[in-house]
Amino acid sequence: MKKILLFLLFLFIVSFQSKVYAADVFKVADPMTILQPSVTGVGRVIWLKIFALQHAGGPMILSANPDGTGDMKVGDTIEISVTLQGTFNTKRFIYNSASPCLIRKDLAPTDLSSYFPKSGWYNIQIRILDWCGGAKQISSLYLIGGKIEPSAPQPFLDLPWDYEKKGLSFNQALLSMTSYFDHSYPLLSSGINESEDVSKQITTFEGEITNQKSYSSHDGYDYGRVAGATIGETVLAAAAGEATYVNSCNACGNMILIDHKNGYQTRYMHLQREGLIIDQPGERVEVMSRQPIGKVGATGNVIPSGDRGAHLHFMVIVDKNEDGNFNDNIPDGVTDPIGWRTETADPWSNYLFQQAGVSKSGNKSFYLYKNNLAIVSSELTLHGGEYVADRMKLIFPSGAVSQTSNLKLNLTPINQTTGSLSPIGPGLKAEAKDVLDNSVTQFNVPFTLEINFNGFDTSIYRDGSISIYSSQDGINWTKEVTDVDLVAKIARSEIDHFTYFVLMGERKDIDVPNTTHQIEGERGEDNWYRSDITLSFDAKDENGVGTDYTLYSVNNKEWQIYSEPLIFEEEGNYQVDYYSVDLSDNIEPIKTLKFNVDKSVPEMKMQFDSITKDIFFSGIDDNDVKIVQNPLPHRNNEIIISDLAGNILKVNLKEKISGSMAKVILRSLQYNSEDPVTLPDNILSINSRLEEQKLENRRLEQSFNIEGILRIKAIYKIFNDTTAIETDSLDEGLNTQTMIGLKLLQISTSKGILKYTLI
Amino acid sequence: MSKGHNSPFAIGAFTIAAGFLIGTSVILMNQMPGRAVTTTKVEASNSNEVKTMQLDNLRVSVNVPERFEQVIGIQYADFIGTEGKINISRIATDYDNLVDYLNEFDSLRNISTEEENSIQIDGYEAVSRKEIFGPNQPTEKSYKIYIEGWVYSMSTSDEPMYSYLDQMATSFRYLP
């Protein structure tokens, strides 16, 4: 009788099932407790399930949760037998969780992929056995086939720049992207081409398929001027982690990568060279969340090219294969930090592709920002409630409305203000509609509006001027009675109506700052300098709250924040644009300064002038020069050649003209204020007999001698129109040649020595 | 006649009295201070009538045929009729004018355009045109309006929707 009862009990416990599953997640068992008969089991089967499933290929995981996680309680032993249909090859997996009986160890999530080597139908038998006696706990059991979806991570990111300083809310900044993450498909950094059917369109985070937004294949978000990520704006670490620098990607420009040690990496591209937290490839540095790591710039491939295209390309990558290397997860690990915010299937999450012969799939995107995307659309019931949109909180008491209404809260920028009134952060547009879709603008009893202005500098507002304002149309504003807690930075009003609200204060300072410049250097004519230049700015905010910062740009390059005097060492023409912003955000109009640095002293050249029949002196310089000849005693002359920057060459010489003969002896050269250079004995002689009566006698004899170094003679004869040239130099010895035409001997100075040229 | 049954006279008297009481109550309630004020939604009687749609997320309003279905996203709105779909989007740009924006738009997508006209919509710089995205790609009729660093795009690739698009563009109002 006892055996019959045991058998019946066995039949009761064991559940024979033969169902067919075709989904990716197969629920094998619900949690249960099996009361073991008093007789200690000796490998007795206390639970059994037989079924078939169709496996689509890929991994197969056994776990307690349907997402591939969770340790499993499996009695004393679990046995899983797997047979591919049409074969006799059965593979068996066994796990003893109670060996010995007193020590139990749950079964961790287990990869059974090797038991399911290919796609197809499998017969599966799962048995749970008793060895130790006593009650048995069995947890949920799932077989998850194919791709296992990752679970949502804890949001950990901030937007990587100070958008609030620009008067933007998180929502406004986040949604002011100029280019989107393309969910169909973000292959940009991989070099894999999209198929033609999707090559001109993008799919945004909310499932909008459009060819009007930029740009197909983009794998991150671009933020620029509208988002407050203007050129030179400080880029902040979106979360703590380990930063590295990369400059090997031409299109990316200067790039900082941060490994957040949670399987995610963020990348920041097109940064300026200046201001990088590290700037050597291979360097590593730990960064805190919101620590400055660089400045928004236009390096790499930006459109439009140059400063106008400055923006921050911000992208996020998951280490999908968990090997600590993010580069091998491009593109399959790139992910949209705004997530996928629609019910339809995410094309990127389900995308299958080949990369270097390896089959890969796209990635699931989760919302990763710590701040909520604050678009409140909620029910306002008769019982009231609290509703939060970014920094705004509306607290409705019971009975504020007479019937349940739909409440919509949207942040909105407030631009239309008057006089010195200035918004402190964005405004709020609050709307409610009852069940008949009628607008509710007035409430039975007041609600409380709280606006948190923590993080805003209130010192720029007149004392007592901060208040909540309301408006029906967003244009005409009414000051509400407001309690302002300057310590907690919360403003609070009791209000019985909608629609627009904003916190405003009267700015103490509405005047723009004034920036002056000072140039130190050796100056020539207007805006010309002949030495290194030190340029400094001095910004004053008379009667204001003080200057916040000064920006400058040299030759239309990147804007930089001025911190110390600028030194210009290289010669060239410079244009420096600059302006300052005060702490009250008053922006000075751009001022422009132009100057030129020319540190090269002009040189002198001399040659016979066939028109004046005299020796002609001129200057050699890249720019205009002035030349002055001063007579000195004893038939000496001084020639002064000066350029626009005031660089001066003084040449001391002796000139003698007698009949057809003209002779010049150069004695010394003096460059600017340097010591004069005494020249070796030299003489340039010109004998012009071009006016002789007989044609065969008409000639021009030119000679130049440097004692012991050079002797050159050039005789031009008109009758055969040739110039016979004889040179005898220390270096090259004697050389003669005849050249057709008139060759003029030109002597020039060059950094303290004399050179000749035949022209 | 049993005691449990009401006479027709009694029912009628009760109905009149109840109606009077309810009516009086409604009037009195509406005169009470602090009562929620409501505005009544006007129902359209004709399917071709238009209504003014205020799209808060996009900060615009447009006149839309009542019969169109709407899909309102965070950064876009689709208006769907039996003839096709019209999309309105709001796009941030780095450009300070529409011409430069369109130059980049066209070159990035390698598209050609037809019937391009510079116009003003709601007092803002705008362009209407047809955008040809290439072989096997739809041609889109679009309006693009530049407002304070943003470009509003209103477009459709469905030819029967062209006249509705024109109508919506004409009624476009920016709500700063």
PDB file of C-alpha atoms in Angstrom, chain A residues 411-648:
ATOM      1  CA  LEU A 411       9.934  73.573 -20.462  1.00  0.00           C
ATOM      2  CA  THR A 412      10.185  76.572 -22.693  1.00  0.00           C
ATOM      3  CA  PRO A 413      12.800  79.244 -23.251  1.00  0.00           C
ATOM      4  CA  ILE A 414      11.683  82.712 -22.238  1.00  0.00           C
ATOM      5  CA  ASN A 415      13.081  85.447 -24.432  1.00  0.00           C
ATOM      6  CA  GLN A 416      10.555  88.251 -24.246  1.00  0.00           C
ATOM      7  CA  THR A 417      11.445  90.200 -21.180  1.00  0.00           C
ATOM      8  CA  THR A 418      11.650  93.882 -20.580  1.00  0.00           C
ATOM      9  CA  GLY A 419      14.312  96.184 -19.218  1.00  0.00           C
ATOM     10  CA  SER A 420      16.691  94.606 -16.792  1.00  0.00           C
ATOM     11  CA  LEU A 421      14.423  91.606 -16.107  1.00  0.00           C
ATOM     12  CA  SER A 422      16.189  88.441 -17.021  1.00  0.00           C
ATOM     13  CA  PRO A 423      15.090  84.785 -16.816  1.00  0.00           C
ATOM     14  CA  ILE A 424      16.899  82.546 -14.364  1.00  0.00           C
ATOM     15  CA  GLY A 425      16.810  79.284 -16.242  1.00  0.00           C
ATOM     16  CA  PRO A 426      14.108  78.165 -18.632  1.00  0.00           C
ATOM     17  CA  GLY A 427      10.412  78.782 -18.209  1.00  0.00           C
ATOM     18  CA  LEU A 428       7.511  76.378 -17.894  1.00  0.00           C
ATOM     19  CA  LYS A 429       4.424  76.009 -20.008  1.00  0.00           C
ATOM     20  CA  ALA A 430       1.754  74.233 -17.977  1.00  0.00           C
ATOM     21  CA  GLU A 431      -1.479  73.049 -19.548  1.00  0.00           C
ATOM     22  CA  ALA A 432      -4.379  70.965 -18.318  1.00  0.00           C
ATOM     23  CA  LYS A 433      -7.353  69.567 -20.182  1.00  0.00           C
ATOM     24  CA  ASP A 434     -10.396  67.877 -18.747  1.00  0.00           C
ATOM     25  CA  VAL A 435     -11.914  64.673 -20.063  1.00  0.00           C
ATOM     26  CA  LEU A 436     -13.853  66.633 -22.686  1.00  0.00           C
ATOM     27  CA  ASP A 437     -10.598  68.132 -23.932  1.00  0.00           C
ATOM     28  CA  ASN A 438     -11.476  71.553 -22.537  1.00  0.00           C
ATOM     29  CA  SER A 439      -8.570  73.646 -21.291  1.00  0.00           C
ATOM     30  CA  VAL A 440      -8.415  74.203 -17.558  1.00  0.00           C
ATOM     31  CA  THR A 441      -6.663  77.467 -16.824  1.00  0.00           C
ATOM     32  CA  GLN A 442      -8.079  78.352 -13.402  1.00  0.00           C
ATOM     33  CA  PHE A 443      -8.092  76.190 -10.303  1.00  0.00           C
ATOM     34  CA  ASN A 444     -10.479  75.896  -7.379  1.00  0.00           C
ATOM     35  CA  VAL A 445      -7.665  76.308  -4.891  1.00  0.00           C
ATOM     36  CA  PRO A 446      -4.104  77.485  -5.491  1.00  0.00           C
ATOM     37  CA  PHE A 447      -1.332  75.062  -6.219  1.00  0.00           C
ATOM     38  CA  THR A 448       2.266  75.557  -5.125  1.00  0.00           C
ATOM     39  CA  LEU A 449       4.897  76.211  -7.754  1.00  0.00           C
ATOM     40  CA  GLU A 450       8.459  75.605  -6.638  1.00  0.00           C
ATOM     41  CA  ILE A 451      11.391  76.539  -8.824  1.00  0.00           C
ATOM     42  CA  ASN A 452      14.831  75.319  -7.839  1.00  0.00           C
ATOM     43  CA  PHE A 453      17.545  77.723  -8.957  1.00  0.00           C
ATOM     44  CA  ASN A 454      20.491  75.977  -7.371  1.00  0.00           C
ATOM     45  CA  GLY A 455      23.581  76.438  -9.534  1.00  0.00           C
ATOM     46  CA  PHE A 456      22.616  79.864 -10.792  1.00  0.00           C
ATOM     47  CA  ASP A 457      24.623  82.872  -9.681  1.00  0.00           C
ATOM     48  CA  THR A 458      22.108  85.115  -7.946  1.00  0.00           C
ATOM     49  CA  SER A 459      24.639  87.805  -7.105  1.00  0.00           C
ATOM     50  CA  ILE A 460      24.040  89.373 -10.498  1.00  0.00           C
ATOM     51  CA  TYR A 461      20.458  90.270  -9.580  1.00  0.00           C
ATOM     52  CA  ARG A 462      19.308  93.179  -7.492  1.00  0.00           C
ATOM     53  CA  ASP A 463      18.538  92.241  -3.915  1.00  0.00           C
ATOM     54  CA  GLY A 464      14.926  91.224  -3.486  1.00  0.00           C
ATOM     55  CA  SER A 465      14.226  91.255  -7.204  1.00  0.00           C
ATOM     56  CA  ILE A 466      14.040  87.500  -7.748  1.00  0.00           C
ATOM     57  CA  SER A 467      10.471  86.402  -8.212  1.00  0.00           C
ATOM     58  CA  ILE A 468       8.258  83.958 -10.054  1.00  0.00           C
ATOM     59  CA  TYR A 469       6.393  85.556 -12.957  1.00  0.00           C
ATOM     60  CA  SER A 470       3.343  84.212 -14.722  1.00  0.00           C
ATOM     61  CA  SER A 471       1.860  84.897 -18.104  1.00  0.00           C
ATOM     62  CA  GLN A 472      -1.129  83.874 -20.173  1.00  0.00           C
ATOM     63  CA  ASP A 473       0.656  84.285 -23.482  1.00  0.00           C
ATOM     64  CA  GLY A 474       4.344  83.971 -22.686  1.00  0.00           C
ATOM     65  CA  ILE A 475       4.840  87.650 -23.544  1.00  0.00           C
ATOM     66  CA  ASN A 476       3.191  89.798 -20.902  1.00  0.00           C
ATOM     67  CA  TRP A 477       4.397  88.854 -17.442  1.00  0.00           C
ATOM     68  CA  THR A 478       2.868  89.370 -14.004  1.00  0.00           C
ATOM     69  CA  LYS A 479       4.942  89.234 -10.867  1.00  0.00           C
ATOM     70  CA  GLU A 480       3.648  86.647  -8.407  1.00  0.00           C
ATOM     71  CA  VAL A 481       4.024  86.855  -4.647  1.00  0.00           C
ATOM     72  CA  THR A 482       7.082  84.698  -4.131  1.00  0.00           C
ATOM     73  CA  ASP A 483       8.968  83.318  -1.161  1.00  0.00           C
ATOM     74  CA  VAL A 484      12.618  83.076  -2.098  1.00  0.00           C
ATOM     75  CA  ASP A 485      14.949  80.927  -0.035  1.00  0.00           C
ATOM     76  CA  LEU A 486      18.391  82.110  -1.079  1.00  0.00           C
ATOM     77  CA  VAL A 487      20.083  79.399   0.977  1.00  0.00           C
ATOM     78  CA  ALA A 488      18.142  76.438  -0.374  1.00  0.00           C
ATOM     79  CA  LYS A 489      17.845  78.283  -3.711  1.00  0.00           C
ATOM     80  CA  ILE A 490      14.132  77.621  -3.997  1.00  0.00           C
ATOM     81  CA  ALA A 491      11.444  80.099  -5.042  1.00  0.00           C
ATOM     82  CA  ARG A 492       7.881  79.271  -4.114  1.00  0.00           C
ATOM     83  CA  SER A 493       4.530  80.824  -5.086  1.00  0.00           C
ATOM     84  CA  GLU A 494       0.889  79.956  -4.502  1.00  0.00           C
ATOM     85  CA  ILE A 495      -0.837  80.285  -7.835  1.00  0.00           C
ATOM     86  CA  ASP A 496      -4.353  79.454  -9.009  1.00  0.00           C
ATOM     87  CA  HIS A 497      -3.899  79.720 -12.758  1.00  0.00           C
ATOM     88  CA  PHE A 498      -1.861  78.520 -15.702  1.00  0.00           C
ATOM     89  CA  THR A 499      -0.063  78.851 -18.308  1.00  0.00           C
ATOM     90  CA  TYR A 500       3.508  80.206 -18.458  1.00  0.00           C
ATOM     91  CA  PHE A 501       5.852  80.545 -15.515  1.00  0.00           C
ATOM     92  CA  VAL A 502       9.426  81.627 -15.115  1.00  0.00           C
ATOM     93  CA  LEU A 503      11.772  82.760 -12.402  1.00  0.00           C
ATOM     94  CA  MET A 504      13.234  86.164 -13.157  1.00  0.00           C
ATOM     95  CA  GLY A 505      15.389  88.753 -11.483  1.00  0.00           C
ATOM     96  CA  GLU A 506      16.440  92.295 -12.235  1.00  0.00           C
ATOM     97  CA  ARG A 507      20.032  92.273 -13.342  1.00  0.00           C
ATOM     98  CA  LYS A 508      22.208  94.755 -11.552  1.00  0.00           C
ATOM     99  CA  ASP A 509      24.286  95.131 -14.615  1.00  0.00           C
ATOM    100  CA  ILE A 510      22.967  95.553 -18.138  1.00  0.00           C
ATOM    101  CA  ASP A 511      26.034  97.244 -19.600  1.00  0.00           C
ATOM    102  CA  VAL A 512      28.481  95.334 -21.721  1.00  0.00           C
ATOM    103  CA  PRO A 513      32.078  95.162 -20.535  1.00  0.00           C
ATOM    104  CA  ASN A 514      34.794  97.102 -22.315  1.00  0.00           C
ATOM    105  CA  THR A 515      37.974  95.387 -23.372  1.00  0.00           C
ATOM    106  CA  THR A 516      41.120  97.291 -24.240  1.00  0.00           C
ATOM    107  CA  HIS A 517      44.337  95.889 -25.576  1.00  0.00           C
ATOM    108  CA  GLN A 518      47.946  96.715 -25.059  1.00  0.00           C
ATOM    109  CA  ILE A 519      50.785  95.755 -27.354  1.00  0.00           C
ATOM    110  CA  GLU A 520      54.345  95.686 -26.179  1.00  0.00           C
ATOM    111  CA  GLY A 521      57.021  95.536 -28.824  1.00  0.00           C
ATOM    112  CA  GLU A 522      59.308  97.674 -30.960  1.00  0.00           C
ATOM    113  CA  ARG A 523      56.967  99.610 -33.151  1.00  0.00           C
ATOM    114  CA  GLY A 524      57.462 101.074 -36.603  1.00  0.00           C
ATOM    115  CA  GLU A 525      54.746 102.713 -38.574  1.00  0.00           C
ATOM    116  CA  ASP A 526      51.080 102.076 -37.755  1.00  0.00           C
ATOM    117  CA  ASN A 527      50.491  98.457 -36.742  1.00  0.00           C
ATOM    118  CA  TRP A 528      54.005  97.377 -37.766  1.00  0.00           C
ATOM    119  CA  TYR A 529      56.353  95.835 -35.241  1.00  0.00           C
ATOM    120  CA  ARG A 530      59.930  94.635 -35.597  1.00  0.00           C
ATOM    121  CA  SER A 531      60.207  92.494 -32.462  1.00  0.00           C
ATOM    122  CA  ASP A 532      58.302  89.803 -30.603  1.00  0.00           C
ATOM    123  CA  ILE A 533      54.895  91.137 -29.618  1.00  0.00           C
ATOM    124  CA  THR A 534      53.228  90.765 -26.270  1.00  0.00           C
ATOM    125  CA  LEU A 535      49.498  91.379 -26.523  1.00  0.00           C
ATOM    126  CA  SER A 536      47.438  91.723 -23.401  1.00  0.00           C
ATOM    127  CA  PHE A 537      43.781  92.471 -22.818  1.00  0.00           C
ATOM    128  CA  ASP A 538      42.191  94.359 -20.023  1.00  0.00           C
ATOM    129  CA  ALA A 539      38.442  93.963 -19.620  1.00  0.00           C
ATOM    130  CA  LYS A 540      36.597  96.339 -17.375  1.00  0.00           C
ATOM    131  CA  ASP A 541      32.979  96.173 -16.362  1.00  0.00           C
ATOM    132  CA  GLU A 542      32.416  99.666 -15.024  1.00  0.00           C
ATOM    133  CA  ASN A 543      29.525  99.751 -12.582  1.00  0.00           C
ATOM    134  CA  GLY A 544      28.875  96.115 -13.372  1.00  0.00           C
ATOM    135  CA  VAL A 545      29.252  92.857 -11.509  1.00  0.00           C
ATOM    136  CA  GLY A 546      32.560  92.060 -13.121  1.00  0.00           C
ATOM    137  CA  THR A 547      33.998  90.464 -16.175  1.00  0.00           C
ATOM    138  CA  ASP A 548      33.501  86.754 -16.575  1.00  0.00           C
ATOM    139  CA  TYR A 549      35.867  85.991 -19.424  1.00  0.00           C
ATOM    140  CA  THR A 550      37.524  87.350 -22.539  1.00  0.00           C
ATOM    141  CA  LEU A 551      37.659  85.417 -25.789  1.00  0.00           C
ATOM    142  CA  TYR A 552      40.052  85.972 -28.643  1.00  0.00           C
ATOM    143  CA  SER A 553      40.679  84.499 -32.042  1.00  0.00           C
ATOM    144  CA  VAL A 554      43.895  84.884 -34.039  1.00  0.00           C
ATOM    145  CA  ASN A 555      43.591  84.996 -37.821  1.00  0.00           C
ATOM    146  CA  ASN A 556      40.051  83.607 -37.728  1.00  0.00           C
ATOM    147  CA  LYS A 557      41.166  80.437 -35.996  1.00  0.00           C
ATOM    148  CA  GLU A 558      39.593  78.880 -32.914  1.00  0.00           C
ATOM    149  CA  TRP A 559      38.257  81.119 -30.191  1.00  0.00           C
ATOM    150  CA  GLN A 560      40.234  80.827 -26.992  1.00  0.00           C
ATOM    151  CA  ILE A 561      39.639  82.038 -23.498  1.00  0.00           C
ATOM    152  CA  TYR A 562      42.178  84.690 -22.629  1.00  0.00           C
ATOM    153  CA  SER A 563      44.192  83.842 -19.541  1.00  0.00           C
ATOM    154  CA  GLU A 564      47.611  85.376 -20.019  1.00  0.00           C
ATOM    155  CA  PRO A 565      49.363  87.772 -22.392  1.00  0.00           C
ATOM    156  CA  LEU A 566      49.795  86.428 -25.902  1.00  0.00           C
ATOM    157  CA  ILE A 567      53.234  86.369 -27.456  1.00  0.00           C
ATOM    158  CA  PHE A 568      53.687  86.615 -31.214  1.00  0.00           C
ATOM    159  CA  GLU A 569      57.174  85.552 -32.208  1.00  0.00           C
ATOM    160  CA  GLU A 570      56.675  84.675 -35.834  1.00  0.00           C
ATOM    161  CA  GLU A 571      56.707  87.235 -38.593  1.00  0.00           C
ATOM    162  CA  GLY A 572      53.420  87.745 -40.357  1.00  0.00           C
ATOM    163  CA  ASN A 573      50.222  89.683 -40.628  1.00  0.00           C
ATOM    164  CA  TYR A 574      47.865  89.169 -37.725  1.00  0.00           C
ATOM    165  CA  GLN A 575      44.212  89.821 -37.078  1.00  0.00           C
ATOM    166  CA  VAL A 576      43.051  89.349 -33.516  1.00  0.00           C
ATOM    167  CA  ASP A 577      39.346  89.461 -32.725  1.00  0.00           C
ATOM    168  CA  TYR A 578      38.316  89.736 -29.112  1.00  0.00           C
ATOM    169  CA  TYR A 579      35.450  90.466 -26.807  1.00  0.00           C
ATOM    170  CA  SER A 580      34.459  89.984 -23.203  1.00  0.00           C
ATOM    171  CA  VAL A 581      31.424  88.714 -21.379  1.00  0.00           C
ATOM    172  CA  ASP A 582      30.524  89.898 -17.925  1.00  0.00           C
ATOM    173  CA  LEU A 583      29.115  87.882 -15.075  1.00  0.00           C
ATOM    174  CA  SER A 584      25.707  89.137 -15.997  1.00  0.00           C
ATOM    175  CA  ASP A 585      26.073  87.596 -19.451  1.00  0.00           C
ATOM    176  CA  ASN A 586      26.317  90.960 -21.177  1.00  0.00           C
ATOM    177  CA  ILE A 587      28.332  90.353 -24.310  1.00  0.00           C
ATOM    178  CA  GLU A 588      30.620  93.014 -25.736  1.00  0.00           C
ATOM    179  CA  PRO A 589      30.602  93.454 -29.520  1.00  0.00           C
ATOM    180  CA  ILE A 590      33.632  91.891 -31.187  1.00  0.00           C
ATOM    181  CA  LYS A 591      36.629  94.163 -31.553  1.00  0.00           C
ATOM    182  CA  THR A 592      39.299  93.626 -34.162  1.00  0.00           C
ATOM    183  CA  LEU A 593      42.984  94.401 -33.956  1.00  0.00           C
ATOM    184  CA  LYS A 594      45.336  94.105 -36.919  1.00  0.00           C
ATOM    185  CA  PHE A 595      49.099  94.276 -36.779  1.00  0.00           C
ATOM    186  CA  ASN A 596      52.167  92.987 -38.581  1.00  0.00           C
ATOM    187  CA  VAL A 597      55.364  91.574 -37.275  1.00  0.00           C
ATOM    188  CA  ASP A 598      58.447  92.013 -39.477  1.00  0.00           C
ATOM    189  CA  LYS A 599      61.721  91.325 -37.764  1.00  0.00           C
ATOM    190  CA  SER A 600      63.772  91.139 -40.968  1.00  0.00           C
ATOM    191  CA  VAL A 601      66.061  94.092 -41.602  1.00  0.00           C
ATOM    192  CA  PRO A 602      66.073  95.223 -45.235  1.00  0.00           C
ATOM    193  CA  GLU A 603      69.150  94.733 -47.319  1.00  0.00           C
ATOM    194  CA  MET A 604      70.632  96.972 -49.996  1.00  0.00           C
ATOM    195  CA  LYS A 605      71.478  96.358 -53.609  1.00  0.00           C
ATOM    196  CA  MET A 606      73.321  98.532 -56.137  1.00  0.00           C
ATOM    197  CA  GLN A 607      73.827  98.333 -59.864  1.00  0.00           C
ATOM    198  CA  PHE A 608      74.427 100.484 -62.928  1.00  0.00           C
ATOM    199  CA  ASP A 609      71.362 102.316 -64.173  1.00  0.00           C
ATOM    200  CA  SER A 610      71.564 102.489 -67.967  1.00  0.00           C
ATOM    201  CA  ILE A 611      69.156 105.440 -68.047  1.00  0.00           C
ATOM    202  CA  THR A 612      70.742 107.703 -65.486  1.00  0.00           C
ATOM    203  CA  LYS A 613      74.198 106.322 -66.278  1.00  0.00           C
ATOM    204  CA  ASP A 614      74.795 106.197 -62.577  1.00  0.00           C
ATOM    205  CA  ILE A 615      74.970 103.632 -59.796  1.00  0.00           C
ATOM    206  CA  PHE A 616      71.530 103.097 -58.381  1.00  0.00           C
ATOM    207  CA  PHE A 617      70.865 102.045 -54.757  1.00  0.00           C
ATOM    208  CA  SER A 618      67.669 100.321 -53.646  1.00  0.00           C
ATOM    209  CA  GLY A 619      66.338  98.291 -50.737  1.00  0.00           C
ATOM    210  CA  ILE A 620      65.492  94.572 -50.532  1.00  0.00           C
ATOM    211  CA  ASP A 621      62.513  93.672 -48.337  1.00  0.00           C
ATOM    212  CA  ASP A 622      59.162  91.843 -48.509  1.00  0.00           C
ATOM    213  CA  ASN A 623      57.405  95.115 -47.833  1.00  0.00           C
ATOM    214  CA  ASP A 624      57.799  98.735 -48.789  1.00  0.00           C
ATOM    215  CA  VAL A 625      61.044 100.435 -47.819  1.00  0.00           C
ATOM    216  CA  LYS A 626      62.248 103.976 -47.643  1.00  0.00           C
ATOM    217  CA  ILE A 627      65.766 104.888 -48.677  1.00  0.00           C
ATOM    218  CA  VAL A 628      67.603 108.021 -47.619  1.00  0.00           C
ATOM    219  CA  GLN A 629      71.116 109.061 -48.550  1.00  0.00           C
ATOM    220  CA  ASN A 630      72.999 111.328 -46.169  1.00  0.00           C
ATOM    221  CA  PRO A 631      76.292 112.913 -47.118  1.00  0.00           C
ATOM    222  CA  LEU A 632      79.081 112.421 -44.635  1.00  0.00           C
ATOM    223  CA  PRO A 633      82.451 114.178 -44.455  1.00  0.00           C
ATOM    224  CA  HIS A 634      85.259 113.189 -46.813  1.00  0.00           C
ATOM    225  CA  ARG A 635      82.960 112.236 -49.658  1.00  0.00           C
ATOM    226  CA  ASN A 636      81.475 109.515 -47.577  1.00  0.00           C
ATOM    227  CA  ASN A 637      77.809 108.782 -47.715  1.00  0.00           C
ATOM    228  CA  GLU A 638      75.370 107.003 -45.488  1.00  0.00           C
ATOM    229  CA  ILE A 639      72.465 105.194 -47.030  1.00  0.00           C
ATOM    230  CA  ILE A 640      69.636 104.446 -44.659  1.00  0.00           C
ATOM    231  CA  ILE A 641      67.092 101.848 -45.737  1.00  0.00           C
ATOM    232  CA  SER A 642      64.089 101.411 -43.457  1.00  0.00           C
ATOM    233  CA  ASP A 643      60.994  99.232 -43.718  1.00  0.00           C
ATOM    234  CA  LEU A 644      57.467  99.759 -42.335  1.00  0.00           C
ATOM    235  CA  ALA A 645      58.331  98.005 -39.099  1.00  0.00           C
ATOM    236  CA  GLY A 646      61.242 100.385 -38.506  1.00  0.00           C
ATOM    237  CA  ASN A 647      63.993  97.886 -39.271  1.00  0.00           C
ATOM    238  CA  ILE A 648      66.966  99.902 -40.487  1.00  0.00           C
TER     239      ILE A 648
END
